[in-house]
Amino acid sequence: MAIVHLASEDDTFHEDQITIFKDLYRLFQRIEWYRFSLLILLPAFGSVAACFVPLQGKTAVFSLVYYSLGMLSITAGYHRLWAHRSYEASTGVKLVLAILGTSSGQGTIQAWSKNHRAHHRYSDSDKDPYGVNYGLLYAHIGWTVLKRDTRLVGRVDFDDLSKDPVVKWQARHYLPLFVSMGFVIPTMTMGLLSGDWLGGLIYAGILRVSLVQQATCCVNSLAHWAGGKPFSSKGSPRDNLAVALITMGEGFHNFHHHFPRDYRNGIWWYSYDPTKWLISLLHWIGVVKNLKQFPKNEIEKLRLQERQLVLDGEKKMLDWGIPEENLPWMSLDEYKWESRLGRRLLLIDSIIYDVNSFIEHHPGGAGIISSNIGTDASKAFNGAIDDHSIAARNLLASMRHARLTKTVRG
């Protein structure tokens, strides 16, 4: 006789535990520990330390200024200069942007720009290194702290970066530059200026680096998830003012994805885009040149096309009456005959309307319509009595009944 073993609840519980542990182990193996430490553990340490180190006024001001400089070096340097080549800069400007860029802890120019070019070329696809199609959390930070087969990321041309001496120099010296600009400089600055050594390290160093990183991550996540699409509804990029405010103008992402080589992200004079203002100032001084701008005509075309798509979508939600091409045919004789039989039909511009439900509500009185039943009321409707408004014509369209043909059908 065969022995049948019935699984107990304890067996099922243990199997579930094993499955959970296996999943956690696989996740553990996928963690990129250097980045995980930099983006998760270090900010956590800084947040706890801040509970024991009071924030001084001078440290707060310096942290804000240094945050702005670090962010601008990413937006004007890593992003608009190197990733998109939206303008050309002197070697001096490049060096300043490259050095300040390390203070934000976002890796080398070459790695950052290479990923960003892939993001634009393969946006919202499986080849996008931080595509929002993998989920909001993955687009925000998951892609940085989890290992991924680099062969899955779409290929892009980055020969220009490989030949740039400033880019190569920064890559060789990135780690000491990051430690110095990210932590040593702010610590020493606040220590020497106000004796706030710990505040300089915690607030102007650790927490500032973390805030710049998180703000930049918001471009990859929130600016692909929430906001308007004034230029094109194709794809996930959106204009998000909140993201623009914390990233020196990078939140106008819908425009940017469709006109990526434009040195501006916020194109209107009132758009909050300090990065654009900085580049314009440097151009006025004469240390940058060849600022790229898409023709206004092309920008306006795309914006108007998107507005038309939105309007078309809204129009589909309204009752515009039966389309004229879908109306049945009716001869003039049939029209007159049915009118004599008591049908309240009105002929205007070769379209026959059933005005039975409206005749008593006509602003000019029922008599005017009644006197034109069974006749051609085109002249009366178009000006002989009253040249009717667009609103009146829209209302009339909802009463379409048939199209006029000159011969009796059938």
mmCIF file of C-alpha atoms in Angstrom, residues 133-390:
data_model
loop_
_atom_site.group_PDB
_atom_site.id
_atom_site.type_symbol
_atom_site.label_atom_id
_atom_site.label_comp_id
_atom_site.label_asym_id
_atom_site.label_seq_id
_atom_site.Cartn_x
_atom_site.Cartn_y
_atom_site.Cartn_z
ATOM 1 C CA ASN A 133 8.643 51.708 -17.380
ATOM 2 C CA TYR A 134 10.505 49.660 -14.739
ATOM 3 C CA GLY A 135 8.644 51.542 -12.019
ATOM 4 C CA LEU A 136 8.883 54.915 -10.324
ATOM 5 C CA LEU A 137 11.224 53.740 -7.559
ATOM 6 C CA TYR A 138 13.545 52.034 -10.033
ATOM 7 C CA ALA A 139 13.734 55.165 -12.199
ATOM 8 C CA HIS A 140 14.397 57.287 -9.128
ATOM 9 C CA ILE A 141 17.105 55.317 -7.355
ATOM 10 C CA GLY A 142 16.793 51.592 -8.043
ATOM 11 C CA TRP A 143 18.870 51.714 -11.214
ATOM 12 C CA THR A 144 21.794 53.217 -9.293
ATOM 13 C CA VAL A 145 21.904 50.770 -6.385
ATOM 14 C CA LEU A 146 21.048 47.540 -8.205
ATOM 15 C CA LYS A 147 23.376 45.750 -10.596
ATOM 16 C CA ARG A 148 22.228 45.408 -14.174
ATOM 17 C CA ASP A 149 23.765 43.684 -17.151
ATOM 18 C CA THR A 150 25.329 46.585 -19.049
ATOM 19 C CA ARG A 151 24.696 44.711 -22.294
ATOM 20 C CA LEU A 152 20.992 45.409 -21.820
ATOM 21 C CA VAL A 153 21.534 49.175 -21.939
ATOM 22 C CA GLY A 154 21.245 50.669 -25.417
ATOM 23 C CA ARG A 155 24.451 51.647 -27.151
ATOM 24 C CA VAL A 156 25.296 55.272 -27.870
ATOM 25 C CA ASP A 157 28.152 57.182 -29.443
ATOM 26 C CA PHE A 158 30.424 58.806 -26.858
ATOM 27 C CA ASP A 159 33.671 59.175 -28.816
ATOM 28 C CA ASP A 160 33.627 62.919 -28.173
ATOM 29 C CA LEU A 161 33.728 62.280 -24.428
ATOM 30 C CA SER A 162 36.582 59.805 -24.776
ATOM 31 C CA LYS A 163 38.619 62.469 -26.579
ATOM 32 C CA ASP A 164 37.864 65.355 -24.211
ATOM 33 C CA PRO A 165 40.991 65.973 -22.057
ATOM 34 C CA VAL A 166 38.970 67.476 -19.199
ATOM 35 C CA VAL A 167 36.636 64.476 -19.132
ATOM 36 C CA LYS A 168 39.585 62.071 -19.117
ATOM 37 C CA TRP A 169 41.373 64.047 -16.402
ATOM 38 C CA GLN A 170 38.304 64.051 -14.179
ATOM 39 C CA ALA A 171 37.813 60.300 -14.629
ATOM 40 C CA ARG A 172 41.408 59.605 -13.528
ATOM 41 C CA HIS A 173 41.110 61.731 -10.400
ATOM 42 C CA TYR A 174 37.425 61.331 -9.606
ATOM 43 C CA LEU A 175 37.609 59.647 -6.190
ATOM 44 C CA PRO A 176 40.028 62.105 -4.524
ATOM 45 C CA LEU A 177 38.134 64.992 -6.142
ATOM 46 C CA PHE A 178 34.828 63.671 -4.816
ATOM 47 C CA VAL A 179 36.113 63.221 -1.266
ATOM 48 C CA SER A 180 37.763 66.649 -1.318
ATOM 49 C CA MET A 181 34.939 68.633 -2.929
ATOM 50 C CA GLY A 182 32.140 66.644 -1.342
ATOM 51 C CA PHE A 183 33.305 66.514 2.266
ATOM 52 C CA VAL A 184 36.743 67.994 3.011
ATOM 53 C CA ILE A 185 36.156 71.456 1.494
ATOM 54 C CA PRO A 186 32.770 72.110 3.158
ATOM 55 C CA THR A 187 34.045 70.781 6.503
ATOM 56 C CA MET A 188 37.165 72.955 6.437
ATOM 57 C CA THR A 189 35.270 75.986 5.139
ATOM 58 C CA MET A 190 32.752 76.007 7.978
ATOM 59 C CA GLY A 191 35.365 74.959 10.514
ATOM 60 C CA LEU A 192 37.698 77.816 9.645
ATOM 61 C CA LEU A 193 34.939 80.405 9.162
ATOM 62 C CA SER A 194 32.781 79.690 12.189
ATOM 63 C CA GLY A 195 34.284 76.774 14.075
ATOM 64 C CA ASP A 196 31.415 74.515 12.959
ATOM 65 C CA TRP A 197 33.478 71.532 11.865
ATOM 66 C CA LEU A 198 30.803 68.921 12.489
ATOM 67 C CA GLY A 199 28.076 71.089 10.957
ATOM 68 C CA GLY A 200 30.215 71.556 7.871
ATOM 69 C CA LEU A 201 30.636 67.802 7.514
ATOM 70 C CA ILE A 202 27.025 66.841 8.281
ATOM 71 C CA TYR A 203 25.028 69.626 6.616
ATOM 72 C CA ALA A 204 27.287 71.132 3.933
ATOM 73 C CA GLY A 205 28.859 67.764 3.231
ATOM 74 C CA ILE A 206 26.831 64.594 3.728
ATOM 75 C CA LEU A 207 23.269 65.939 3.638
ATOM 76 C CA ARG A 208 23.984 68.421 0.847
ATOM 77 C CA VAL A 209 25.443 65.664 -1.344
ATOM 78 C CA SER A 210 22.389 63.527 -0.626
ATOM 79 C CA LEU A 211 19.946 66.321 -1.456
ATOM 80 C CA VAL A 212 21.640 67.076 -4.789
ATOM 81 C CA GLN A 213 21.535 63.379 -5.645
ATOM 82 C CA GLN A 214 17.873 63.014 -4.694
ATOM 83 C CA ALA A 215 16.895 66.166 -6.576
ATOM 84 C CA THR A 216 18.640 64.895 -9.702
ATOM 85 C CA CYS A 217 16.896 61.541 -9.299
ATOM 86 C CA CYS A 218 13.565 63.386 -9.294
ATOM 87 C CA VAL A 219 14.173 64.357 -12.927
ATOM 88 C CA ASN A 220 14.347 60.676 -13.856
ATOM 89 C CA SER A 221 11.286 59.745 -11.814
ATOM 90 C CA LEU A 222 8.834 62.565 -11.044
ATOM 91 C CA ALA A 223 9.451 64.402 -14.323
ATOM 92 C CA HIS A 224 8.428 61.198 -16.107
ATOM 93 C CA TRP A 225 5.413 60.592 -13.879
ATOM 94 C CA ALA A 226 3.652 63.823 -12.889
ATOM 95 C CA GLY A 227 3.125 67.078 -14.760
ATOM 96 C CA GLY A 228 1.923 68.486 -18.042
ATOM 97 C CA LYS A 229 2.811 67.634 -21.627
ATOM 98 C CA PRO A 230 2.494 70.942 -23.495
ATOM 99 C CA PHE A 231 4.719 69.923 -26.408
ATOM 100 C CA SER A 232 3.972 66.258 -27.001
ATOM 101 C CA SER A 233 1.967 63.553 -25.264
ATOM 102 C CA LYS A 234 4.213 60.916 -26.830
ATOM 103 C CA GLY A 235 6.292 59.192 -24.178
ATOM 104 C CA SER A 236 6.505 59.775 -20.436
ATOM 105 C CA PRO A 237 8.487 63.068 -20.115
ATOM 106 C CA ARG A 238 6.532 65.851 -18.427
ATOM 107 C CA ASP A 239 7.004 69.443 -17.365
ATOM 108 C CA ASN A 240 7.142 69.544 -13.572
ATOM 109 C CA LEU A 241 7.632 72.929 -11.894
ATOM 110 C CA ALA A 242 8.446 71.427 -8.493
ATOM 111 C CA VAL A 243 11.316 69.457 -10.041
ATOM 112 C CA ALA A 244 12.499 72.585 -11.862
ATOM 113 C CA LEU A 245 12.654 74.503 -8.570
ATOM 114 C CA ILE A 246 14.975 71.985 -6.883
ATOM 115 C CA THR A 247 17.163 71.251 -9.928
ATOM 116 C CA MET A 248 17.961 74.702 -11.302
ATOM 117 C CA GLY A 249 15.470 74.412 -14.152
ATOM 118 C CA GLU A 250 15.671 70.756 -15.163
ATOM 119 C CA GLY A 251 11.979 70.089 -14.586
ATOM 120 C CA PHE A 252 10.769 71.279 -18.004
ATOM 121 C CA HIS A 253 11.295 67.743 -19.190
ATOM 122 C CA ASN A 254 8.609 67.499 -21.850
ATOM 123 C CA PHE A 255 10.281 70.272 -23.820
ATOM 124 C CA HIS A 256 13.742 68.909 -23.149
ATOM 125 C CA HIS A 257 13.072 65.400 -24.443
ATOM 126 C CA HIS A 258 11.736 66.713 -27.736
ATOM 127 C CA PHE A 259 14.382 69.411 -28.180
ATOM 128 C CA PRO A 260 17.354 67.900 -26.311
ATOM 129 C CA ARG A 261 20.127 69.976 -27.898
ATOM 130 C CA ASP A 262 18.544 73.280 -26.942
ATOM 131 C CA TYR A 263 20.619 74.862 -24.170
ATOM 132 C CA ARG A 264 17.365 75.958 -22.537
ATOM 133 C CA ASN A 265 14.914 73.784 -20.667
ATOM 134 C CA GLY A 266 12.480 76.527 -19.756
ATOM 135 C CA ILE A 267 12.056 78.495 -22.970
ATOM 136 C CA TRP A 268 9.715 81.255 -21.788
ATOM 137 C CA TRP A 269 11.140 84.388 -20.177
ATOM 138 C CA TYR A 270 9.280 83.560 -16.965
ATOM 139 C CA SER A 271 10.375 79.902 -16.853
ATOM 140 C CA TYR A 272 12.485 79.150 -13.776
ATOM 141 C CA ASP A 273 15.698 77.932 -15.389
ATOM 142 C CA PRO A 274 18.806 79.272 -13.568
ATOM 143 C CA THR A 275 20.966 76.932 -15.656
ATOM 144 C CA LYS A 276 19.824 78.749 -18.793
ATOM 145 C CA TRP A 277 20.542 82.078 -17.137
ATOM 146 C CA LEU A 278 24.038 80.953 -16.121
ATOM 147 C CA ILE A 279 24.881 79.742 -19.630
ATOM 148 C CA SER A 280 23.551 83.001 -21.105
ATOM 149 C CA LEU A 281 25.678 84.998 -18.639
ATOM 150 C CA LEU A 282 28.796 83.001 -19.500
ATOM 151 C CA HIS A 283 28.030 83.575 -23.181
ATOM 152 C CA TRP A 284 27.716 87.322 -22.574
ATOM 153 C CA ILE A 285 31.066 87.296 -20.757
ATOM 154 C CA GLY A 286 32.574 85.423 -23.695
ATOM 155 C CA VAL A 287 33.725 82.152 -22.113
ATOM 156 C CA VAL A 288 31.122 79.945 -23.822
ATOM 157 C CA LYS A 289 29.856 80.034 -27.405
ATOM 158 C CA ASN A 290 27.613 78.414 -30.022
ATOM 159 C CA LEU A 291 24.528 78.170 -27.844
ATOM 160 C CA LYS A 292 22.134 75.760 -29.555
ATOM 161 C CA GLN A 293 18.486 76.764 -29.952
ATOM 162 C CA PHE A 294 15.787 75.001 -31.921
ATOM 163 C CA PRO A 295 13.963 77.345 -34.326
ATOM 164 C CA LYS A 296 10.967 79.001 -32.707
ATOM 165 C CA ASN A 297 8.868 77.943 -35.689
ATOM 166 C CA GLU A 298 9.556 74.242 -35.028
ATOM 167 C CA ILE A 299 8.855 74.581 -31.313
ATOM 168 C CA GLU A 300 5.561 76.343 -31.972
ATOM 169 C CA LYS A 301 4.532 73.741 -34.557
ATOM 170 C CA LEU A 302 4.936 70.922 -32.056
ATOM 171 C CA ARG A 303 3.163 72.860 -29.313
ATOM 172 C CA LEU A 304 0.207 73.662 -31.578
ATOM 173 C CA GLN A 305 0.040 70.076 -32.850
ATOM 174 C CA GLU A 306 -0.224 68.865 -29.262
ATOM 175 C CA ARG A 307 -2.911 71.432 -28.503
ATOM 176 C CA GLN A 308 -4.816 70.215 -31.559
ATOM 177 C CA LEU A 309 -4.595 66.615 -30.350
ATOM 178 C CA VAL A 310 -5.960 67.658 -26.979
ATOM 179 C CA LEU A 311 -8.783 69.610 -28.630
ATOM 180 C CA ASP A 312 -9.590 66.682 -30.910
ATOM 181 C CA GLY A 313 -9.827 64.429 -27.876
ATOM 182 C CA GLU A 314 -12.160 66.844 -26.121
ATOM 183 C CA LYS A 315 -14.296 67.214 -29.245
ATOM 184 C CA LYS A 316 -14.812 63.455 -29.380
ATOM 185 C CA MET A 317 -16.495 63.642 -25.997
ATOM 186 C CA LEU A 318 -19.215 65.978 -27.298
ATOM 187 C CA ASP A 319 -22.305 65.362 -29.432
ATOM 188 C CA TRP A 320 -21.785 67.080 -32.782
ATOM 189 C CA GLY A 321 -24.742 65.425 -34.432
ATOM 190 C CA ILE A 322 -24.685 62.677 -37.040
ATOM 191 C CA PRO A 323 -21.809 63.346 -39.469
ATOM 192 C CA GLU A 324 -23.140 64.583 -42.798
ATOM 193 C CA GLU A 325 -21.473 61.753 -44.694
ATOM 194 C CA ASN A 326 -23.386 59.215 -42.572
ATOM 195 C CA LEU A 327 -26.818 60.724 -43.161
ATOM 196 C CA PRO A 328 -29.378 58.880 -45.309
ATOM 197 C CA TRP A 329 -30.426 60.402 -48.615
ATOM 198 C CA MET A 330 -33.779 62.151 -49.092
ATOM 199 C CA SER A 331 -35.084 63.697 -52.310
ATOM 200 C CA LEU A 332 -36.671 67.133 -52.487
ATOM 201 C CA ASP A 333 -40.034 65.515 -53.278
ATOM 202 C CA GLU A 334 -39.740 63.251 -50.232
ATOM 203 C CA TYR A 335 -38.820 66.218 -48.076
ATOM 204 C CA LYS A 336 -41.857 68.223 -49.201
ATOM 205 C CA TRP A 337 -44.186 65.233 -48.918
ATOM 206 C CA GLU A 338 -43.158 64.386 -45.342
ATOM 207 C CA SER A 339 -43.449 68.059 -44.383
ATOM 208 C CA ARG A 340 -47.024 68.150 -45.695
ATOM 209 C CA LEU A 341 -47.754 65.053 -43.609
ATOM 210 C CA GLY A 342 -46.857 67.004 -40.481
ATOM 211 C CA ARG A 343 -43.137 66.283 -40.045
ATOM 212 C CA ARG A 344 -41.320 69.384 -38.870
ATOM 213 C CA LEU A 345 -38.439 69.212 -41.326
ATOM 214 C CA LEU A 346 -36.265 72.123 -42.357
ATOM 215 C CA LEU A 347 -33.933 72.290 -45.378
ATOM 216 C CA ILE A 348 -30.761 74.391 -45.001
ATOM 217 C CA ASP A 349 -27.747 74.140 -47.321
ATOM 218 C CA SER A 350 -28.718 70.700 -48.689
ATOM 219 C CA ILE A 351 -29.101 69.198 -45.196
ATOM 220 C CA ILE A 352 -32.541 68.314 -43.822
ATOM 221 C CA TYR A 353 -33.082 68.870 -40.101
ATOM 222 C CA ASP A 354 -35.771 67.504 -37.789
ATOM 223 C CA VAL A 355 -36.640 70.543 -35.646
ATOM 224 C CA ASN A 356 -39.661 69.075 -33.883
ATOM 225 C CA SER A 357 -38.121 69.173 -30.400
ATOM 226 C CA PHE A 358 -36.721 72.682 -30.877
ATOM 227 C CA ILE A 359 -39.381 74.656 -32.714
ATOM 228 C CA GLU A 360 -41.192 75.773 -29.562
ATOM 229 C CA HIS A 361 -37.891 76.901 -27.995
ATOM 230 C CA HIS A 362 -36.690 79.031 -30.906
ATOM 231 C CA PRO A 363 -35.632 82.449 -29.530
ATOM 232 C CA GLY A 364 -37.342 84.225 -32.434
ATOM 233 C CA GLY A 365 -40.568 82.331 -31.948
ATOM 234 C CA ALA A 366 -42.020 79.163 -33.457
ATOM 235 C CA GLY A 367 -43.697 81.072 -36.282
ATOM 236 C CA ILE A 368 -40.460 81.865 -38.109
ATOM 237 C CA ILE A 369 -39.513 78.185 -38.289
ATOM 238 C CA SER A 370 -43.062 77.052 -39.065
ATOM 239 C CA SER A 371 -43.230 79.363 -42.077
ATOM 240 C CA ASN A 372 -40.127 77.675 -43.543
ATOM 241 C CA ILE A 373 -41.132 74.044 -42.977
ATOM 242 C CA GLY A 374 -41.098 72.191 -46.311
ATOM 243 C CA THR A 375 -39.186 74.991 -48.074
ATOM 244 C CA ASP A 376 -35.535 75.836 -48.609
ATOM 245 C CA ALA A 377 -34.651 77.968 -45.575
ATOM 246 C CA SER A 378 -30.991 78.459 -46.499
ATOM 247 C CA LYS A 379 -31.235 82.192 -47.291
ATOM 248 C CA ALA A 380 -33.356 82.906 -44.230
ATOM 249 C CA PHE A 381 -30.919 81.074 -41.939
ATOM 250 C CA ASN A 382 -27.798 82.610 -43.480
ATOM 251 C CA GLY A 383 -28.767 86.256 -43.323
ATOM 252 C CA ALA A 384 -32.030 87.131 -45.026
ATOM 253 C CA ILE A 385 -33.767 86.980 -41.639
ATOM 254 C CA ASP A 386 -30.815 86.391 -39.329
ATOM 255 C CA ASP A 387 -27.223 85.346 -39.954
ATOM 256 C CA HIS A 388 -27.121 82.764 -37.198
ATOM 257 C CA SER A 389 -24.217 82.424 -34.771
ATOM 258 C CA ILE A 390 -21.790 79.528 -34.492
#
